[in-house]
PDB file of C-alpha atoms in Angstrom:
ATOM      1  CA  UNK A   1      23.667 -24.078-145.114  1.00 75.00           C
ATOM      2  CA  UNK A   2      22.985 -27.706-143.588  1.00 85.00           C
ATOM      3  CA  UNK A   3      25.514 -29.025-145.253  1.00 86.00           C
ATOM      4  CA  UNK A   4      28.371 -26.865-143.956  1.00 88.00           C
ATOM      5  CA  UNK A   5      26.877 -27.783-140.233  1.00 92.00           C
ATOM      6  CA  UNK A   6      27.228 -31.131-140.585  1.00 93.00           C
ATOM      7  CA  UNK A   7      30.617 -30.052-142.116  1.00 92.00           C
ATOM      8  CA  UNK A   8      31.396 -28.675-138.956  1.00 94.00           C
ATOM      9  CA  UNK A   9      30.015 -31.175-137.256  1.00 94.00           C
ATOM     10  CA  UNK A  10      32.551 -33.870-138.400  1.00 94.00           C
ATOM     11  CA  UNK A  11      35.427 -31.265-137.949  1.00 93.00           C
ATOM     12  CA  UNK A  12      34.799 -30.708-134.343  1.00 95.00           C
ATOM     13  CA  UNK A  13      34.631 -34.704-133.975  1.00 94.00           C
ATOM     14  CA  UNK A  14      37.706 -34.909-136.025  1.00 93.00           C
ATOM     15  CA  UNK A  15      39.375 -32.127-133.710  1.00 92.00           C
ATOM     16  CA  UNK A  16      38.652 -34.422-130.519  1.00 93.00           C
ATOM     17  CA  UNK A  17      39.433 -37.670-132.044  1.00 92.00           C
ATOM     18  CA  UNK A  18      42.856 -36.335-133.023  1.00 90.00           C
ATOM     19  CA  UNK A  19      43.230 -34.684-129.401  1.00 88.00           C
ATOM     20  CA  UNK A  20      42.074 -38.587-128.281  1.00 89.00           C
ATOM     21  CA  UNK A  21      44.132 -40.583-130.013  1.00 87.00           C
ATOM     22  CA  UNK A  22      45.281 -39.453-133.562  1.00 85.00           C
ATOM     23  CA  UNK A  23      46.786 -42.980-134.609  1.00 85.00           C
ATOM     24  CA  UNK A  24      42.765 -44.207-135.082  1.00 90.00           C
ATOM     25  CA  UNK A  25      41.515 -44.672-137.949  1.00 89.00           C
ATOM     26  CA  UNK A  26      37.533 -43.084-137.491  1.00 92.00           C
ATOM     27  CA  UNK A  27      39.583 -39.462-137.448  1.00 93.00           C
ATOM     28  CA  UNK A  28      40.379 -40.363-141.362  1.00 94.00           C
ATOM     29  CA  UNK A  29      36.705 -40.772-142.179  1.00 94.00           C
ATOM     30  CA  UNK A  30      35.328 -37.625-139.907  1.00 94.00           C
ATOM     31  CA  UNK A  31      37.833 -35.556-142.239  1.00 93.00           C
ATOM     32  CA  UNK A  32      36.863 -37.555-145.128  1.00 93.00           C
ATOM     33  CA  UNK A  33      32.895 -36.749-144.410  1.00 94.00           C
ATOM     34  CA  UNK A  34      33.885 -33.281-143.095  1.00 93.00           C
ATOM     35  CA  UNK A  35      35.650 -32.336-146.506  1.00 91.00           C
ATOM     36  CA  UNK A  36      32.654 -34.397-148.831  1.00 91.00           C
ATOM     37  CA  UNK A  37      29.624 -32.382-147.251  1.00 90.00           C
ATOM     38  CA  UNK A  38      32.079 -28.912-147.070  1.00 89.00           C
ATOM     39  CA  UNK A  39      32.013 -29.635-151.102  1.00 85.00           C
ATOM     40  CA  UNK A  40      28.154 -30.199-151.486  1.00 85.00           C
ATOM     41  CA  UNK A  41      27.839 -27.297-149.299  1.00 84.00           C
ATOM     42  CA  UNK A  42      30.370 -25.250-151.850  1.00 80.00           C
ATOM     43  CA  UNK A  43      28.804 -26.988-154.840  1.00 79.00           C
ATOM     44  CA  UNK A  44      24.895 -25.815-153.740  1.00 78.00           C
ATOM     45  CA  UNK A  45      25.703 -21.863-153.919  1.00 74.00           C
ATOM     46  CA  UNK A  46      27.683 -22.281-156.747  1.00 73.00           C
ATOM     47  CA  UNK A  47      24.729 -20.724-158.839  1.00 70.00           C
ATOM     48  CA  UNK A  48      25.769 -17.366-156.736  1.00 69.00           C
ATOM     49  CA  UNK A  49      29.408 -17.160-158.076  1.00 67.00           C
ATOM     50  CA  UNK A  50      30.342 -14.484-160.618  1.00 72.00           C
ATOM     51  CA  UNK A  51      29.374 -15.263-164.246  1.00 71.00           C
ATOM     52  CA  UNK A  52      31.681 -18.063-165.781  1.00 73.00           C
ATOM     53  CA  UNK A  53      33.381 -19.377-162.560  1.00 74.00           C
ATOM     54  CA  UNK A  54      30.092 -21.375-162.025  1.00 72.00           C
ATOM     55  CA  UNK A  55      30.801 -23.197-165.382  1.00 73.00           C
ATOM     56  CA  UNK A  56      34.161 -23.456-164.437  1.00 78.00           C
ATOM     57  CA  UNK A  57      33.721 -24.943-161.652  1.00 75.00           C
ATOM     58  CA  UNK A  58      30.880 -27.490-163.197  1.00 76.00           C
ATOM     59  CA  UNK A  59      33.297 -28.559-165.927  1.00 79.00           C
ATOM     60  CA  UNK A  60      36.556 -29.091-163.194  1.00 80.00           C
ATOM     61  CA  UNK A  61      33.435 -31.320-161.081  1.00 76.00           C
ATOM     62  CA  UNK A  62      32.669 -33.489-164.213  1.00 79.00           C
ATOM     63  CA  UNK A  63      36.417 -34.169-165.240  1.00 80.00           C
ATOM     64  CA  UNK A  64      37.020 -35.447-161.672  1.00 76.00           C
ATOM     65  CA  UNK A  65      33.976 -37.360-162.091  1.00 76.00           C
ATOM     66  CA  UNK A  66      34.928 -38.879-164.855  1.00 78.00           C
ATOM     67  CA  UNK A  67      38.639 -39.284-165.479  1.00 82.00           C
ATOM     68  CA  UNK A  68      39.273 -39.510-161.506  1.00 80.00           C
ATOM     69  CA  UNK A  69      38.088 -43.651-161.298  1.00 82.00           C
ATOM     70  CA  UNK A  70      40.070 -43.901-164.589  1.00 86.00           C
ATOM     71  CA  UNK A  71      43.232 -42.189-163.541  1.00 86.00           C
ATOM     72  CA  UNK A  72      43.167 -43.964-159.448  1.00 83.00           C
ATOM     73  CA  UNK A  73      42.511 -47.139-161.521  1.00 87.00           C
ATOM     74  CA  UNK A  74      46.092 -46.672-163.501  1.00 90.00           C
ATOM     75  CA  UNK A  75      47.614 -45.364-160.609  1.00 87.00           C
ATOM     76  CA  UNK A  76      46.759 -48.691-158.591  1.00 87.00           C
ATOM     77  CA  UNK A  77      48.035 -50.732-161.659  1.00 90.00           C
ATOM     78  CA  UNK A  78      51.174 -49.020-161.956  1.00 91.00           C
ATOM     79  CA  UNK A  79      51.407 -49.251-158.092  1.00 86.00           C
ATOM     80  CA  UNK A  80      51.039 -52.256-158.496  1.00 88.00           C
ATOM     81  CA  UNK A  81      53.421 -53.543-161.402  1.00 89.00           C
ATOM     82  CA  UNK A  82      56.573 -51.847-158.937  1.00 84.00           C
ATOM     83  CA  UNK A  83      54.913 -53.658-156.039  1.00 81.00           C
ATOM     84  CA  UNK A  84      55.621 -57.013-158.031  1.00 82.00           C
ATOM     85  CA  UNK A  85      58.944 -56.178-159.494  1.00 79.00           C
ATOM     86  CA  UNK A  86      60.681 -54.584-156.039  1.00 74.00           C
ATOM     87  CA  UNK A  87      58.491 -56.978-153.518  1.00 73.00           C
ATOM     88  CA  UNK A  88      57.718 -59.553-154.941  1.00 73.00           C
ATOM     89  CA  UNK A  89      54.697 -61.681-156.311  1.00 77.00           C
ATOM     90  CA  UNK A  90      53.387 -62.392-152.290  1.00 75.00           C
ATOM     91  CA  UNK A  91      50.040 -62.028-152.399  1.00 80.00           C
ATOM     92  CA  UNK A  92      49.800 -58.752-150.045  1.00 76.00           C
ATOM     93  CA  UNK A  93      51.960 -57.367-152.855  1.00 78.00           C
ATOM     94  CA  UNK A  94      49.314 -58.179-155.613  1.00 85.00           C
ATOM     95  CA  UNK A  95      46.226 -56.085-153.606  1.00 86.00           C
ATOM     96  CA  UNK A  96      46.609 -52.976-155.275  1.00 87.00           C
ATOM     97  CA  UNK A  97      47.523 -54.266-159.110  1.00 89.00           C
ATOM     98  CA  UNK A  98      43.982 -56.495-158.231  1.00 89.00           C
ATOM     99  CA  UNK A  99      42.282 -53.341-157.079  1.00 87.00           C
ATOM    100  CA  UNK A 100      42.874 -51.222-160.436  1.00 88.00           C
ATOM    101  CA  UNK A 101      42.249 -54.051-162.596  1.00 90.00           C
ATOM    102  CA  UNK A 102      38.614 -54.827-160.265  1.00 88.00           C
ATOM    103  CA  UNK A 103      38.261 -50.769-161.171  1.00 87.00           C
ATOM    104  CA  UNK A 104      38.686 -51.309-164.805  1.00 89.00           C
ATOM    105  CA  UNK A 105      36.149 -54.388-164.406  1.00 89.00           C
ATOM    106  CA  UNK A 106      33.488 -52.303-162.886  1.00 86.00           C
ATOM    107  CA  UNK A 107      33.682 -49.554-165.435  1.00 87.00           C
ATOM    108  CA  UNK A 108      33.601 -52.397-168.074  1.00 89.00           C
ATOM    109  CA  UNK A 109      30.811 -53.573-166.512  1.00 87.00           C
ATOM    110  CA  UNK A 110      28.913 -50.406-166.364  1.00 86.00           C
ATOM    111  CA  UNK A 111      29.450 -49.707-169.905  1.00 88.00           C
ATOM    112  CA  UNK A 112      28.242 -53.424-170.941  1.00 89.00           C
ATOM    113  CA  UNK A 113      24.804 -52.468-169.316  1.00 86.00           C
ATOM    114  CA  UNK A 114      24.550 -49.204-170.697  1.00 86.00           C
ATOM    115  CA  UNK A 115      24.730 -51.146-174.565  1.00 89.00           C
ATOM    116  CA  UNK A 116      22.730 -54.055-173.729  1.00 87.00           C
ATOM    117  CA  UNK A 117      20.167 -52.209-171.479  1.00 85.00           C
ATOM    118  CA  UNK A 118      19.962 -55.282-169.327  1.00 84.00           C
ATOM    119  CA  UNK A 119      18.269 -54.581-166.709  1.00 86.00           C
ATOM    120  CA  UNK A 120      19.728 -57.481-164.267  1.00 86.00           C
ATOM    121  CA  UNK A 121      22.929 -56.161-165.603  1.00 86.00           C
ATOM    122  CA  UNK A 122      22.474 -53.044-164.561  1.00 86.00           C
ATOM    123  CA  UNK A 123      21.188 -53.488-161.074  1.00 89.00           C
ATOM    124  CA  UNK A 124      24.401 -56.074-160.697  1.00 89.00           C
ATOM    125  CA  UNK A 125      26.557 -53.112-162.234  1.00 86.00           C
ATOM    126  CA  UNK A 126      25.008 -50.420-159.561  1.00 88.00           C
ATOM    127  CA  UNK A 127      25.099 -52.157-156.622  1.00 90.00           C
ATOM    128  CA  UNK A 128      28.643 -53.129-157.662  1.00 87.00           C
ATOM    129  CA  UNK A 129      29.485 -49.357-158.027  1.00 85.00           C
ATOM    130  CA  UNK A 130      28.188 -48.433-154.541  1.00 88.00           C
ATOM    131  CA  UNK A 131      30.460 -51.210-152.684  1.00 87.00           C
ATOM    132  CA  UNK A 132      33.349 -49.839-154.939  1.00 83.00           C
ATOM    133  CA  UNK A 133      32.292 -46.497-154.343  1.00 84.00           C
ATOM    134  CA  UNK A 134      32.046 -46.918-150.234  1.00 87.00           C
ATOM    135  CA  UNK A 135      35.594 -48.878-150.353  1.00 84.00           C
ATOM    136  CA  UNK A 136      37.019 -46.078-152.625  1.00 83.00           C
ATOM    137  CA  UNK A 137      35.766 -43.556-150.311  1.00 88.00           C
ATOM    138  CA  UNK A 138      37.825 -44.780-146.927  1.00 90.00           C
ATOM    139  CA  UNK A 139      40.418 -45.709-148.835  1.00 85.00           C
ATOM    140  CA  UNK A 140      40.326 -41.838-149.788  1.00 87.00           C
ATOM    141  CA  UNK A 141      40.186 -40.794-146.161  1.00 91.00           C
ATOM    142  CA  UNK A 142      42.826 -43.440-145.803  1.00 90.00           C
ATOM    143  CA  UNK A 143      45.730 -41.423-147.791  1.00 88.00           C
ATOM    144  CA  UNK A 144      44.325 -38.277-146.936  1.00 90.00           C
ATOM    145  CA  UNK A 145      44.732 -38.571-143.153  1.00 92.00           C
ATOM    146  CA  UNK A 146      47.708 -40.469-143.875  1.00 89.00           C
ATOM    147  CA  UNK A 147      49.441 -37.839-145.548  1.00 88.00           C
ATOM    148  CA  UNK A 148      48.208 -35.472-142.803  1.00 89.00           C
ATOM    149  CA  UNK A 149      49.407 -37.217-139.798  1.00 86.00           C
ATOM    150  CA  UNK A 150      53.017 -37.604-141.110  1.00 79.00           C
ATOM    151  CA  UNK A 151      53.329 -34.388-141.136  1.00 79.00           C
ATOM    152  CA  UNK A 152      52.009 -33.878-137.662  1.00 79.00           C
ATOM    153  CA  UNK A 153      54.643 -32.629-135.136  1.00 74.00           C
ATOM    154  CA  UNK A 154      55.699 -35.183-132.555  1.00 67.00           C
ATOM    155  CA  UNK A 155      55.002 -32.461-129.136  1.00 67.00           C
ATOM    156  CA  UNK A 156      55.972 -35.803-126.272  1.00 70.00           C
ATOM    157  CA  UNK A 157      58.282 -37.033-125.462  1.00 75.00           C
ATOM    158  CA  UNK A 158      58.559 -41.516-126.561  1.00 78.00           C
ATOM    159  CA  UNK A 159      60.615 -43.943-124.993  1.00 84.00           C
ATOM    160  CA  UNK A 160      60.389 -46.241-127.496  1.00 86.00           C
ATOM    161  CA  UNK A 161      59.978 -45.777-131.143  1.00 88.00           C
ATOM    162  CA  UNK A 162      58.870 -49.436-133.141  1.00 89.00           C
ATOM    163  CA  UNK A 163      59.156 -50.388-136.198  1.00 90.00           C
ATOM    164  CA  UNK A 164      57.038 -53.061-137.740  1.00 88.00           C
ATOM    165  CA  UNK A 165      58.215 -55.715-139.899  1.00 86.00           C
ATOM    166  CA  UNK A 166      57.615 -57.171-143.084  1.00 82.00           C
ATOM    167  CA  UNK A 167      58.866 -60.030-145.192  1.00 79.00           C
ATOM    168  CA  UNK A 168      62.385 -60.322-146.121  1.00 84.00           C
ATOM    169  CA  UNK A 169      63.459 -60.674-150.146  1.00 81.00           C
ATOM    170  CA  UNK A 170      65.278 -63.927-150.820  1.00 79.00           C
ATOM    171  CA  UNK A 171      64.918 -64.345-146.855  1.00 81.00           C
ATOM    172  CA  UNK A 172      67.818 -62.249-145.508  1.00 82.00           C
ATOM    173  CA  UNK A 173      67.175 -59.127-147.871  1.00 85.00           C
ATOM    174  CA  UNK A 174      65.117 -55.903-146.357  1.00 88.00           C
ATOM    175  CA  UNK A 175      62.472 -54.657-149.118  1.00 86.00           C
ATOM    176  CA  UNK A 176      62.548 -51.114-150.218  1.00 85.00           C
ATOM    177  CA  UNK A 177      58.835 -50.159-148.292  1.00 84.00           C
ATOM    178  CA  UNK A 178      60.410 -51.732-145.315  1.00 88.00           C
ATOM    179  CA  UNK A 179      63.826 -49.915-145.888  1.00 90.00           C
ATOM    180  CA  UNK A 180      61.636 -46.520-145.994  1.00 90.00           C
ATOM    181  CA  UNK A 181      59.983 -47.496-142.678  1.00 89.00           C
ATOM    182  CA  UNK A 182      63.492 -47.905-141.055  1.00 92.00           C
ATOM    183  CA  UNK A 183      64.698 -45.076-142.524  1.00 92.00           C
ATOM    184  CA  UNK A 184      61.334 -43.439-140.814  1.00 89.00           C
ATOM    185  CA  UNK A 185      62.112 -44.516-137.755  1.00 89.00           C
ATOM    186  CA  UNK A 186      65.073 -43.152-137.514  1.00 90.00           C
ATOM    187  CA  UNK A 187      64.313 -39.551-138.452  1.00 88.00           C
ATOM    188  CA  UNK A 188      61.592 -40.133-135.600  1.00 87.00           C
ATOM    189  CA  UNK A 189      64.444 -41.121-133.446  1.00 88.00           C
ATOM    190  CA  UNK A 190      66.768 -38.502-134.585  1.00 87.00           C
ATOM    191  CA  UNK A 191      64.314 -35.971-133.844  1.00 85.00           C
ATOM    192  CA  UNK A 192      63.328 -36.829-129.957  1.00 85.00           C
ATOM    193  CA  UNK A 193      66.809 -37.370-129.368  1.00 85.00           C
ATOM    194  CA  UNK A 194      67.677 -34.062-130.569  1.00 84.00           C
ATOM    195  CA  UNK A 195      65.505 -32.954-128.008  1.00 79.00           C
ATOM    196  CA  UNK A 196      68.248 -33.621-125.309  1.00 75.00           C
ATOM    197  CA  UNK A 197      67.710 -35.799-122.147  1.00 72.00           C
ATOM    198  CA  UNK A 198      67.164 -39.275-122.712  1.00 77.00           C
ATOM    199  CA  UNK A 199      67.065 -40.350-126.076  1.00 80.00           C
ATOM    200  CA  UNK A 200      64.241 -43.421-126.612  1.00 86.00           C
ATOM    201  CA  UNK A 201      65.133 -46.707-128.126  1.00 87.00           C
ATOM    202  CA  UNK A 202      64.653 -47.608-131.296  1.00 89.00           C
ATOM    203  CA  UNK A 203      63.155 -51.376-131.841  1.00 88.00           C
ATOM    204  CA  UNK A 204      63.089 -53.085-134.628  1.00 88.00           C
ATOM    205  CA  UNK A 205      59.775 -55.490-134.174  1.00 87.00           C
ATOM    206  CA  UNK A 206      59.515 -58.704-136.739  1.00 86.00           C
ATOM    207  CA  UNK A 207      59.709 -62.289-136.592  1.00 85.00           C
ATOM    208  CA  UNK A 208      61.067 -65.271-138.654  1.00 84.00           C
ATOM    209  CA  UNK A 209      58.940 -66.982-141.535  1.00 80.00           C
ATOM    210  CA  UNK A 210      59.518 -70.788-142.237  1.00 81.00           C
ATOM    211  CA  UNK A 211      60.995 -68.734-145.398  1.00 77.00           C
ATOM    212  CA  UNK A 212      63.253 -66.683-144.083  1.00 79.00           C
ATOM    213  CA  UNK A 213      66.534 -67.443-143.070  1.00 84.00           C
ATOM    214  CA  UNK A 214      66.811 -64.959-140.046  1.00 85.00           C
ATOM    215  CA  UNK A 215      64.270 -62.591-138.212  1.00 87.00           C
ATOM    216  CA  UNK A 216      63.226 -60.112-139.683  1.00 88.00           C
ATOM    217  CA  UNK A 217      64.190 -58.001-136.498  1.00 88.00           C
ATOM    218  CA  UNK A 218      67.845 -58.759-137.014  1.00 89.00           C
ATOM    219  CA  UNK A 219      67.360 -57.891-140.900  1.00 89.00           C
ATOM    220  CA  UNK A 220      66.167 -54.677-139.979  1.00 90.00           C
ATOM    221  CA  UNK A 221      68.843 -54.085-137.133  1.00 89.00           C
ATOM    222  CA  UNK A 222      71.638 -55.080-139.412  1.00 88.00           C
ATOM    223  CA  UNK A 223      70.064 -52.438-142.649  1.00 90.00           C
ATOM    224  CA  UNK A 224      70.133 -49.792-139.791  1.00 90.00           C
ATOM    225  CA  UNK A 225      73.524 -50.375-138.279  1.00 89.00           C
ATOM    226  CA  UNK A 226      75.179 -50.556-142.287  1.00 89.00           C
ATOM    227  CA  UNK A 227      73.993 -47.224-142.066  1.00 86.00           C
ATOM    228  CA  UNK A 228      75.209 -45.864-139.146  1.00 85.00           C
ATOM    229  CA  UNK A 229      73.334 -45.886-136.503  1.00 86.00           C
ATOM    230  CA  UNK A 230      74.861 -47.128-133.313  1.00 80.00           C
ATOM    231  CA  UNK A 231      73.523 -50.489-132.439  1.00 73.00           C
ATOM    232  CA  UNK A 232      73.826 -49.718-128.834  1.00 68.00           C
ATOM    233  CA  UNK A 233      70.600 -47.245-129.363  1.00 62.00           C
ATOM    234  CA  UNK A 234      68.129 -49.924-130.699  1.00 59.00           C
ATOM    235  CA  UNK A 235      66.528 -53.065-129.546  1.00 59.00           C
ATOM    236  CA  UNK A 236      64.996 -56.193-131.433  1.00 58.00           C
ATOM    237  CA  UNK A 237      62.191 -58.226-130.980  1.00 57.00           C
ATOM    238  CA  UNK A 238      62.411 -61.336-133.001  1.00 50.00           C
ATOM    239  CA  UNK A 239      61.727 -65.308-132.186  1.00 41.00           C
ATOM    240  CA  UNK A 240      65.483 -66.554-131.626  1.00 42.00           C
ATOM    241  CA  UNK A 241      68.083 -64.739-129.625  1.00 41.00           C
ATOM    242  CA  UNK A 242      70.225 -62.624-131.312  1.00 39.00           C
ATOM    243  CA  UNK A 243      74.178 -63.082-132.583  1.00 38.00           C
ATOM    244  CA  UNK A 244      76.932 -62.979-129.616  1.00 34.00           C
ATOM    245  CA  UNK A 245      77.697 -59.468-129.085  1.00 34.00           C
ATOM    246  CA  UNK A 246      74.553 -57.474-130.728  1.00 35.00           C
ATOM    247  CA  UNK A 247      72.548 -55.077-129.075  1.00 37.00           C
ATOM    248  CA  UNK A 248      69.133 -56.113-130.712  1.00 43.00           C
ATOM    249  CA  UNK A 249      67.271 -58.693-129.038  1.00 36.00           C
TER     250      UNK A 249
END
């Protein structure tokens, strides 16, 4: 019973954080918490479920236990490997291929003092496992509330709809997670402007790296207006003024 109040507890903060301000990130971990403690809560009266789903339910807990660091381990590493092939080897690009291998390390670790029974071993393996554990856990609440809040309805109104930059392949080329981003954008755009009245503007937001050979706001504008959309509807924001003629700057 405690646990599903403090279940509810973090729901009704979640509720008014997202009524606050849904972009910030402490509504991720109040669902995070409120969905953890609505499980122990589920888990305690499991021993009051019909004969067999309590078993069930046991064995399902254990798999996830156990195959769940194994399988988000791959999953980084994989995510990783197409990071590196389609991005690039920057080092922002290397983060998650470093995370699953750091995974696989701990686990190694773990089972290295489990054989040796090393005691220093093991308290260097545990506390190990609770930092990895804590950083697993908001990164959790992380895609969780991320996959949640694109799938919120946008009920305002926007002027202005920005997207972010990120660094250009071969210097003039836009990367396929920045290409999704535009294409993003857009649908946001295409939706408020569907609305009728006045439609915002869309702004492409990114500067130029001494590697790049243009801004990464004009990179963007130019992927976008390839593609249709009518430059007169966007705006730029880059660190050198844009081409004679263009409507981003």
């Amino acid at each position: 019973m405690f646990a599903f109040v403090v279940a509810a507890v973090f729901l009704l903060l979640f509720g008014a954080g997202v009524l606050r301000d849904r972009r910030r990130f402490g509504n991720a971990v109040y669902l995070g918490l409120a969905v953890t403690f609505l499980g122990l809560g589920l888990l305690a009266g499991i021993d009051a479920a019909p004969p067999g789903i309590s078993e069930t339910v046991m064995v399902l807990v254990l798999l996830v236990l156990g195959l769940g660091p194994v399988v988000l381990a791959g999953l980084l590493c994989a995510n990783g490997v197409k990071m590196v092939r389609k991005e690039g080897r920057r080092p922002a690009n290397l983060l998650s291929l470093l995370a699953g291998l750091g995974m696989f390390g701990v686990m190694g670790l773990m089972a290295a003092a489990v054989v040796t029974h090393s005691r220093a071993l093991g308290v260097i393996a545990v506390t190990t496992l609770l930092v990895v554990g804590y950083v697993s856990f908001l990164f959790l609440c992380f895609v969780g509330y991320a996959f949640l809040y694109g799938r919120m309805r946008i009920r305002r109104d926007a002027d202005y709809v920005v997207v972010l930059g990120s660094g250009l392949i071969g210097g003039r080329r836009v990367p396929p997670l920045l290409a999704s981003r535009l294409d993003r954008g857009r649908q946001v755009y295409e939706t408020l402007a569907a609305r009728g009245g006045d439609a915002p503007v869309l702004i492409a937001s990114g500067g130029q790296g001494p590697d790049e050979e243009l801004p990464e706001s004009h990179a963007m504008a130019d992927y976008l207006v390839e593609r249709g959309f009518p430059a007169g509807a966007g705006g730029g924001a880059g660190r050198r003024p844009p081409p004679p003629g263009a409507k981003w700057g």
